[in-house]
Amino acid sequence: MSKIIFIDRPQEKLDEIQSLIEIVYEGFMALAIDYGYHVNNVFGQSKDGKHEIYELRDNINYRIRSANLHFYLLITRKLEIENRFAKMLKDKPTVFNGYFMGNPYFEMASDEIMAIYDSIVFHLSSCFDYLAMLTQFVFGENQQTKLQWITLVKHCHNNKSEFAKRKFAENIKKVNSEFVSKFNDYRAELIHRKKSTSFANLTWEINSGKVTTQFKCSEKIKSNLKKIIDRDLEYCISYASFELIKQTLLKISDVLNGMNDEFRENYNEHSPKMNIGGFQIISMNPETKFAESPSLEYWKKFMEYKNFC
């Protein structure tokens, strides 16, 4: 049996994802601030306590944090299964013997893990539809159009579209071809046609009584995630989940980076939107003495996402 790539220090992976989530959130903060500075001065405006630009931003953040929560649940459930199996083996060392058509204990444990994994997939894939709606709201002619990701991609490929000449159009096309298109097909298959599967591999150290389980990705999973994991290697579900969350965050970051370029190159940095009788939040560049968007410090922190690539 070939070696399975697994997470041997789960807290490090949890910390890495949490750090990346915080950095990506800086990008969403920057985008919302740029919208208020360059497109529509929303300072002081609200709808039921929160302006729509912030609702759209927070919708994506909710999905990201939900996926991260399920990643934590997947890791903790794996540990609970190992403790449960260790107790069963201690009470009866032959408990797993004699199953020739599939071990029901392993199959039940695998289903538990895969149910959590599926939730990670569903939360992550919906991020891109939310990102499309946010893109439409910030840059589109009709803010209220509820754009789906696949439609946004089509617009970016259409030379006559309102998005075709935007700086982020190439980012969206690249992210879709490299990741989202295949990922959304996979999501649709899970919902409509076939559940996810994995195969439980168990090791038991007789002297210590320690049990280690590795829920190996099926060939189907590796095929659908071939953009982020090597199909020729063996992976456990927890490792594949980690890479899936990380790569989703990085792809979202690539799109946000293109939006930063759009604001920096095609909007007047020194001319904030003003409301009649209202006021605006600005930053003053100490060197040029000109007004700038307060988003710049947030964008600077956001660029740390490249350290995770």
CSV table of C-alpha atoms in Angstrom, one decimal:
chain,number,residue,atom,x,y,z
A,1,MET,CA,0.0,0.0,0.0
A,2,SER,CA,1.4,3.4,-1.0
A,3,LYS,CA,1.8,6.0,1.7
A,4,ILE,CA,-1.2,8.2,2.4
A,5,ILE,CA,-0.6,12.0,2.7
A,6,PHE,CA,-2.3,13.1,5.9
A,7,ILE,CA,-2.3,15.9,8.5
A,8,ASP,CA,0.0,14.9,11.3
A,9,ARG,CA,-0.1,18.3,13.0
A,10,PRO,CA,-3.7,19.4,12.7
A,11,GLN,CA,-3.4,22.6,14.8
A,12,GLU,CA,-0.8,24.0,12.4
A,13,LYS,CA,-3.3,23.5,9.5
A,14,LEU,CA,-6.1,25.1,11.4
A,15,ASP,CA,-3.9,28.1,12.3
A,16,GLU,CA,-2.8,28.5,8.7
A,17,ILE,CA,-6.3,28.5,7.4
A,18,GLN,CA,-7.4,31.0,10.1
A,19,SER,CA,-4.6,33.3,9.3
A,20,LEU,CA,-5.4,33.2,5.6
A,21,ILE,CA,-9.1,33.9,6.3
A,22,GLU,CA,-8.1,37.0,8.3
A,23,ILE,CA,-6.0,38.2,5.4
A,24,VAL,CA,-8.7,37.7,2.8
A,25,TYR,CA,-11.1,39.5,5.0
A,26,GLU,CA,-8.8,42.5,4.8
A,27,GLY,CA,-9.3,42.4,1.0
A,28,PHE,CA,-13.1,42.4,1.4
A,29,MET,CA,-12.9,45.3,3.8
A,30,ALA,CA,-10.7,47.2,1.3
A,31,LEU,CA,-13.2,46.5,-1.5
A,32,ALA,CA,-16.1,47.8,0.5
A,33,ILE,CA,-14.2,50.9,1.5
A,34,ASP,CA,-13.2,51.6,-2.2
A,35,TYR,CA,-16.8,51.2,-3.2
A,36,GLY,CA,-17.8,53.9,-0.6
A,37,TYR,CA,-14.9,56.1,-1.7
A,38,HIS,CA,-15.1,55.8,-5.5
A,39,VAL,CA,-18.6,54.6,-6.4
A,40,ASN,CA,-21.2,55.5,-3.9
A,41,ASN,CA,-20.6,57.3,-0.6
A,42,VAL,CA,-22.3,54.9,1.8
A,43,PHE,CA,-20.8,56.4,5.0
A,44,GLY,CA,-23.7,56.8,7.4
A,45,GLN,CA,-26.2,55.0,5.1
A,46,SER,CA,-27.8,51.8,6.2
A,47,LYS,CA,-30.5,49.3,5.4
A,48,ASP,CA,-31.8,47.6,8.6
A,49,GLY,CA,-28.6,48.6,10.3
A,50,LYS,CA,-26.2,47.5,7.6
A,51,HIS,CA,-25.6,48.8,4.0
A,52,GLU,CA,-26.0,46.2,1.3
A,53,ILE,CA,-22.3,46.4,0.3
A,54,TYR,CA,-21.4,45.1,3.8
A,55,GLU,CA,-24.2,42.5,3.7
A,56,LEU,CA,-22.7,41.1,0.5
A,57,ARG,CA,-19.2,41.2,1.9
A,58,ASP,CA,-20.3,39.4,5.1
A,59,ASN,CA,-22.3,36.7,3.1
A,60,ILE,CA,-19.1,35.5,1.6
A,61,ASN,CA,-17.2,35.7,4.9
A,62,TYR,CA,-20.0,33.6,6.5
A,63,ARG,CA,-19.5,30.8,3.9
A,64,ILE,CA,-15.8,30.9,4.3
A,65,ARG,CA,-16.0,30.7,8.1
A,66,SER,CA,-18.6,28.0,7.8
A,67,ALA,CA,-16.3,25.9,5.7
A,68,ASN,CA,-13.5,26.5,8.3
A,69,LEU,CA,-15.8,25.4,11.1
A,70,HIS,CA,-16.6,22.2,9.3
A,71,PHE,CA,-12.9,21.6,8.7
A,72,TYR,CA,-12.4,21.8,12.5
A,73,LEU,CA,-15.4,19.4,13.0
A,74,LEU,CA,-13.9,17.0,10.5
A,75,ILE,CA,-10.6,16.9,12.4
A,76,THR,CA,-12.2,16.5,15.8
A,77,ARG,CA,-14.6,13.9,14.5
A,78,LYS,CA,-11.7,11.9,13.2
A,79,LEU,CA,-10.1,12.0,16.7
A,80,GLU,CA,-13.4,10.9,18.3
A,81,ILE,CA,-13.6,8.0,15.9
A,82,GLU,CA,-10.0,6.9,16.8
A,83,ASN,CA,-10.8,7.1,20.5
A,84,ARG,CA,-14.0,5.1,19.9
A,85,PHE,CA,-12.2,2.4,17.9
A,86,ALA,CA,-9.4,2.3,20.5
A,87,LYS,CA,-11.9,1.6,23.3
A,88,MET,CA,-13.6,-1.1,21.2
A,89,LEU,CA,-10.3,-2.8,20.5
A,90,LYS,CA,-9.3,-2.6,24.1
A,91,ASP,CA,-12.6,-4.3,25.2
A,92,LYS,CA,-12.5,-6.9,22.4
A,93,PRO,CA,-9.3,-7.2,20.3
A,94,THR,CA,-11.1,-9.2,17.6
A,95,VAL,CA,-14.0,-6.8,17.2
A,96,PHE,CA,-13.0,-5.9,13.6
A,97,ASN,CA,-12.2,-9.5,12.5
A,98,GLY,CA,-14.3,-11.6,10.1
A,99,TYR,CA,-15.8,-9.0,7.8
A,100,PHE,CA,-15.3,-10.0,4.2
A,101,MET,CA,-17.9,-7.8,2.5
A,102,GLY,CA,-17.0,-4.5,4.1
A,103,ASN,CA,-16.6,-3.6,7.8
A,104,PRO,CA,-19.8,-1.8,9.0
A,105,TYR,CA,-17.9,0.1,11.6
A,106,PHE,CA,-15.5,1.5,9.1
A,107,GLU,CA,-18.3,2.3,6.6
A,108,MET,CA,-20.3,4.2,9.3
A,109,ALA,CA,-17.2,6.1,10.3
A,110,SER,CA,-16.4,6.9,6.7
A,111,ASP,CA,-19.9,8.2,6.1
A,112,GLU,CA,-19.6,10.5,9.2
A,113,ILE,CA,-16.4,12.0,7.8
A,114,MET,CA,-17.7,12.4,4.3
A,115,ALA,CA,-20.9,14.1,5.5
A,116,ILE,CA,-18.7,16.8,7.0
A,117,TYR,CA,-16.5,16.9,3.9
A,118,ASP,CA,-19.5,17.4,1.7
A,119,SER,CA,-20.6,20.4,3.8
A,120,ILE,CA,-17.1,22.0,3.2
A,121,VAL,CA,-17.6,21.5,-0.5
A,122,PHE,CA,-21.1,23.1,-0.5
A,123,HIS,CA,-20.0,26.1,1.6
A,124,LEU,CA,-16.9,26.8,-0.5
A,125,SER,CA,-18.6,26.5,-3.9
A,126,SER,CA,-21.3,28.9,-3.0
A,127,CYS,CA,-18.6,31.5,-2.2
A,128,PHE,CA,-18.1,32.2,-5.9
A,129,ASP,CA,-21.8,32.9,-6.6
A,130,TYR,CA,-21.7,35.4,-3.7
A,131,LEU,CA,-18.5,36.9,-5.1
A,132,ALA,CA,-20.3,37.3,-8.5
A,133,MET,CA,-23.1,39.2,-6.8
A,134,LEU,CA,-20.6,41.4,-5.0
A,135,THR,CA,-18.8,42.1,-8.2
A,136,GLN,CA,-22.1,43.1,-9.9
A,137,PHE,CA,-23.0,45.4,-7.0
A,138,VAL,CA,-19.7,47.2,-7.0
A,139,PHE,CA,-18.9,47.4,-10.7
A,140,GLY,CA,-22.1,46.6,-12.6
A,141,GLU,CA,-24.6,49.0,-14.2
A,142,ASN,CA,-27.6,47.3,-12.4
A,143,GLN,CA,-26.6,46.8,-8.8
A,144,GLN,CA,-29.7,44.7,-8.0
A,145,THR,CA,-28.9,42.0,-10.6
A,146,LYS,CA,-28.3,38.7,-8.7
A,147,LEU,CA,-25.5,37.5,-10.9
A,148,GLN,CA,-24.3,33.9,-10.7
A,149,TRP,CA,-20.6,33.0,-11.1
A,150,ILE,CA,-21.1,31.2,-14.4
A,151,THR,CA,-22.9,34.3,-15.9
A,152,LEU,CA,-20.1,36.6,-14.6
A,153,VAL,CA,-17.6,34.4,-16.4
A,154,LYS,CA,-19.6,34.6,-19.6
A,155,HIS,CA,-19.7,38.4,-19.3
A,156,CYS,CA,-15.9,38.5,-18.9
A,157,HIS,CA,-15.5,36.5,-22.1
A,158,ASN,CA,-17.9,38.7,-24.0
A,159,ASN,CA,-16.1,41.7,-25.5
A,160,LYS,CA,-19.3,43.7,-25.6
A,161,SER,CA,-20.0,43.1,-21.9
A,162,GLU,CA,-19.8,45.8,-19.2
A,163,PHE,CA,-17.1,43.7,-17.5
A,164,ALA,CA,-15.0,42.8,-20.5
A,165,LYS,CA,-12.5,45.7,-20.2
A,166,ARG,CA,-12.3,45.6,-16.4
A,167,LYS,CA,-8.8,44.8,-14.9
A,168,PHE,CA,-10.3,41.9,-13.0
A,169,ALA,CA,-11.9,40.2,-16.0
A,170,GLU,CA,-8.7,38.2,-16.8
A,171,ASN,CA,-8.4,37.2,-13.1
A,172,ILE,CA,-12.0,35.8,-13.2
A,173,LYS,CA,-11.4,33.9,-16.4
A,174,LYS,CA,-8.2,32.4,-15.1
A,175,VAL,CA,-9.7,31.4,-11.7
A,176,ASN,CA,-12.7,29.8,-13.4
A,177,SER,CA,-10.6,27.8,-15.9
A,178,GLU,CA,-8.1,26.7,-13.3
A,179,PHE,CA,-10.4,25.9,-10.5
A,180,VAL,CA,-14.1,27.0,-10.2
A,181,SER,CA,-15.5,25.4,-13.3
A,182,LYS,CA,-14.4,21.9,-12.4
A,183,PHE,CA,-15.3,22.5,-8.7
A,184,ASN,CA,-18.8,23.6,-9.5
A,185,ASP,CA,-19.3,20.5,-11.7
A,186,TYR,CA,-18.2,18.4,-8.7
A,187,ARG,CA,-20.6,20.2,-6.4
A,188,ALA,CA,-23.5,19.5,-8.8
A,189,GLU,CA,-22.6,15.8,-9.0
A,190,LEU,CA,-22.6,15.6,-5.2
A,191,ILE,CA,-26.0,17.3,-4.9
A,192,HIS,CA,-27.8,15.5,-7.8
A,193,ARG,CA,-26.1,12.3,-8.6
A,194,LYS,CA,-23.7,10.6,-6.2
A,195,LYS,CA,-22.4,11.0,-2.7
A,196,SER,CA,-18.8,11.3,-1.8
A,197,THR,CA,-16.9,8.2,-0.7
A,198,SER,CA,-13.7,7.4,1.1
A,199,PHE,CA,-12.0,4.3,2.4
A,200,ALA,CA,-11.0,3.8,6.1
A,201,ASN,CA,-7.5,2.6,6.8
A,202,LEU,CA,-6.8,1.8,10.4
A,203,THR,CA,-3.6,1.1,12.3
A,204,TRP,CA,-3.5,-0.2,15.9
A,205,GLU,CA,-0.4,-0.1,18.1
A,206,ILE,CA,-0.9,-3.1,20.3
A,207,ASN,CA,1.5,-2.0,23.1
A,208,SER,CA,0.1,1.6,23.5
A,209,GLY,CA,-3.4,0.8,22.3
A,210,LYS,CA,-3.3,3.9,20.0
A,211,VAL,CA,-5.5,3.8,17.0
A,212,THR,CA,-4.9,6.0,13.8
A,213,THR,CA,-7.5,6.2,11.1
A,214,GLN,CA,-6.8,7.6,7.6
A,215,PHE,CA,-9.9,8.1,5.4
A,216,LYS,CA,-8.4,7.8,2.0
A,217,CYS,CA,-9.8,9.8,-1.0
A,218,SER,CA,-11.5,7.8,-3.7
A,219,GLU,CA,-10.3,8.0,-7.3
A,220,LYS,CA,-13.5,10.0,-8.0
A,221,ILE,CA,-12.5,12.6,-5.4
A,222,LYS,CA,-9.0,12.8,-6.7
A,223,SER,CA,-10.3,13.2,-10.3
A,224,ASN,CA,-12.6,16.0,-9.3
A,225,LEU,CA,-9.9,17.8,-7.3
A,226,LYS,CA,-7.1,17.2,-9.7
A,227,LYS,CA,-6.5,21.0,-10.0
A,228,ILE,CA,-5.3,21.0,-6.4
A,229,ILE,CA,-4.0,17.5,-5.5
A,230,ASP,CA,-1.9,15.0,-7.5
A,231,ARG,CA,-4.1,12.2,-8.8
A,232,ASP,CA,-1.1,9.8,-8.8
A,233,LEU,CA,-0.7,10.1,-5.0
A,234,GLU,CA,-2.9,9.0,-2.1
A,235,TYR,CA,-4.5,11.5,0.2
A,236,CYS,CA,-6.7,11.4,3.3
A,237,ILE,CA,-9.9,13.4,3.3
A,238,SER,CA,-8.7,15.9,6.0
A,239,TYR,CA,-5.6,16.8,3.9
A,240,ALA,CA,-7.8,17.2,0.7
A,241,SER,CA,-10.2,19.4,2.7
A,242,PHE,CA,-7.4,21.6,3.9
A,243,GLU,CA,-6.1,22.1,0.3
A,244,LEU,CA,-9.6,22.7,-0.9
A,245,ILE,CA,-10.2,25.5,1.6
A,246,LYS,CA,-6.8,27.0,1.1
A,247,GLN,CA,-7.0,27.0,-2.7
A,248,THR,CA,-10.5,28.5,-2.6
A,249,LEU,CA,-9.3,31.4,-0.5
A,250,LEU,CA,-6.3,31.9,-2.8
A,251,LYS,CA,-8.5,31.9,-5.9
A,252,ILE,CA,-10.9,34.4,-4.2
A,253,SER,CA,-7.8,36.5,-3.4
A,254,ASP,CA,-6.7,36.5,-7.0
A,255,VAL,CA,-10.1,38.0,-8.0
A,256,LEU,CA,-9.9,40.6,-5.3
A,257,ASN,CA,-6.4,41.5,-6.4
A,258,GLY,CA,-7.7,42.3,-9.8
A,259,MET,CA,-10.4,44.5,-8.3
A,260,ASN,CA,-7.7,46.4,-6.4
A,261,ASP,CA,-5.9,46.9,-9.8
A,262,GLU,CA,-9.2,48.2,-11.2
A,263,PHE,CA,-9.6,50.8,-8.5
A,264,ARG,CA,-6.0,51.9,-8.6
A,265,GLU,CA,-5.7,52.3,-12.3
A,266,ASN,CA,-9.2,53.3,-13.5
A,267,TYR,CA,-10.5,55.5,-10.7
A,268,ASN,CA,-9.3,58.9,-9.6
A,269,GLU,CA,-7.7,58.4,-6.2
A,270,HIS,CA,-7.9,62.1,-5.3
A,271,SER,CA,-11.6,62.6,-6.1
A,272,PRO,CA,-13.8,60.8,-3.5
A,273,LYS,CA,-17.6,60.6,-4.0
A,274,MET,CA,-19.4,63.2,-2.0
A,275,ASN,CA,-23.1,63.4,-1.0
A,276,ILE,CA,-24.8,66.8,-0.8
A,277,GLY,CA,-24.7,67.9,2.8
A,278,GLY,CA,-22.9,64.7,3.7
A,279,PHE,CA,-19.3,63.8,4.5
A,280,GLN,CA,-16.7,61.3,3.4
A,281,ILE,CA,-13.9,59.3,5.0
A,282,ILE,CA,-10.6,59.9,3.4
A,283,SER,CA,-6.9,59.4,4.0
A,284,MET,CA,-4.3,62.1,3.4
A,285,ASN,CA,-1.0,61.1,1.8
A,286,PRO,CA,1.7,62.8,4.0
A,287,GLU,CA,4.0,63.1,1.0
A,288,THR,CA,1.7,64.3,-1.7
A,289,LYS,CA,-0.8,66.1,0.6
A,290,PHE,CA,-3.6,64.6,-1.6
A,291,ALA,CA,-6.7,62.7,-0.5
A,292,GLU,CA,-6.6,58.9,-0.9
A,293,SER,CA,-8.9,56.0,-0.3
A,294,PRO,CA,-8.7,54.7,3.3
A,295,SER,CA,-8.7,51.2,1.7
A,296,LEU,CA,-4.9,51.3,0.9
A,297,GLU,CA,-3.8,50.1,4.3
A,298,TYR,CA,-6.3,47.2,4.1
A,299,TRP,CA,-5.1,46.3,0.6
A,300,LYS,CA,-1.5,46.3,1.9
A,301,LYS,CA,-2.3,43.8,4.6
A,302,PHE,CA,-4.4,41.8,2.1
A,303,MET,CA,-1.3,41.3,-0.2
A,304,GLU,CA,0.1,39.0,2.4
A,305,TYR,CA,-2.0,36.3,0.9
A,306,LYS,CA,0.7,35.8,-1.7
A,307,ASN,CA,2.9,34.3,1.1
A,308,PHE,CA,0.5,31.4,1.2
A,309,CYS,CA,0.7,30.6,-2.5
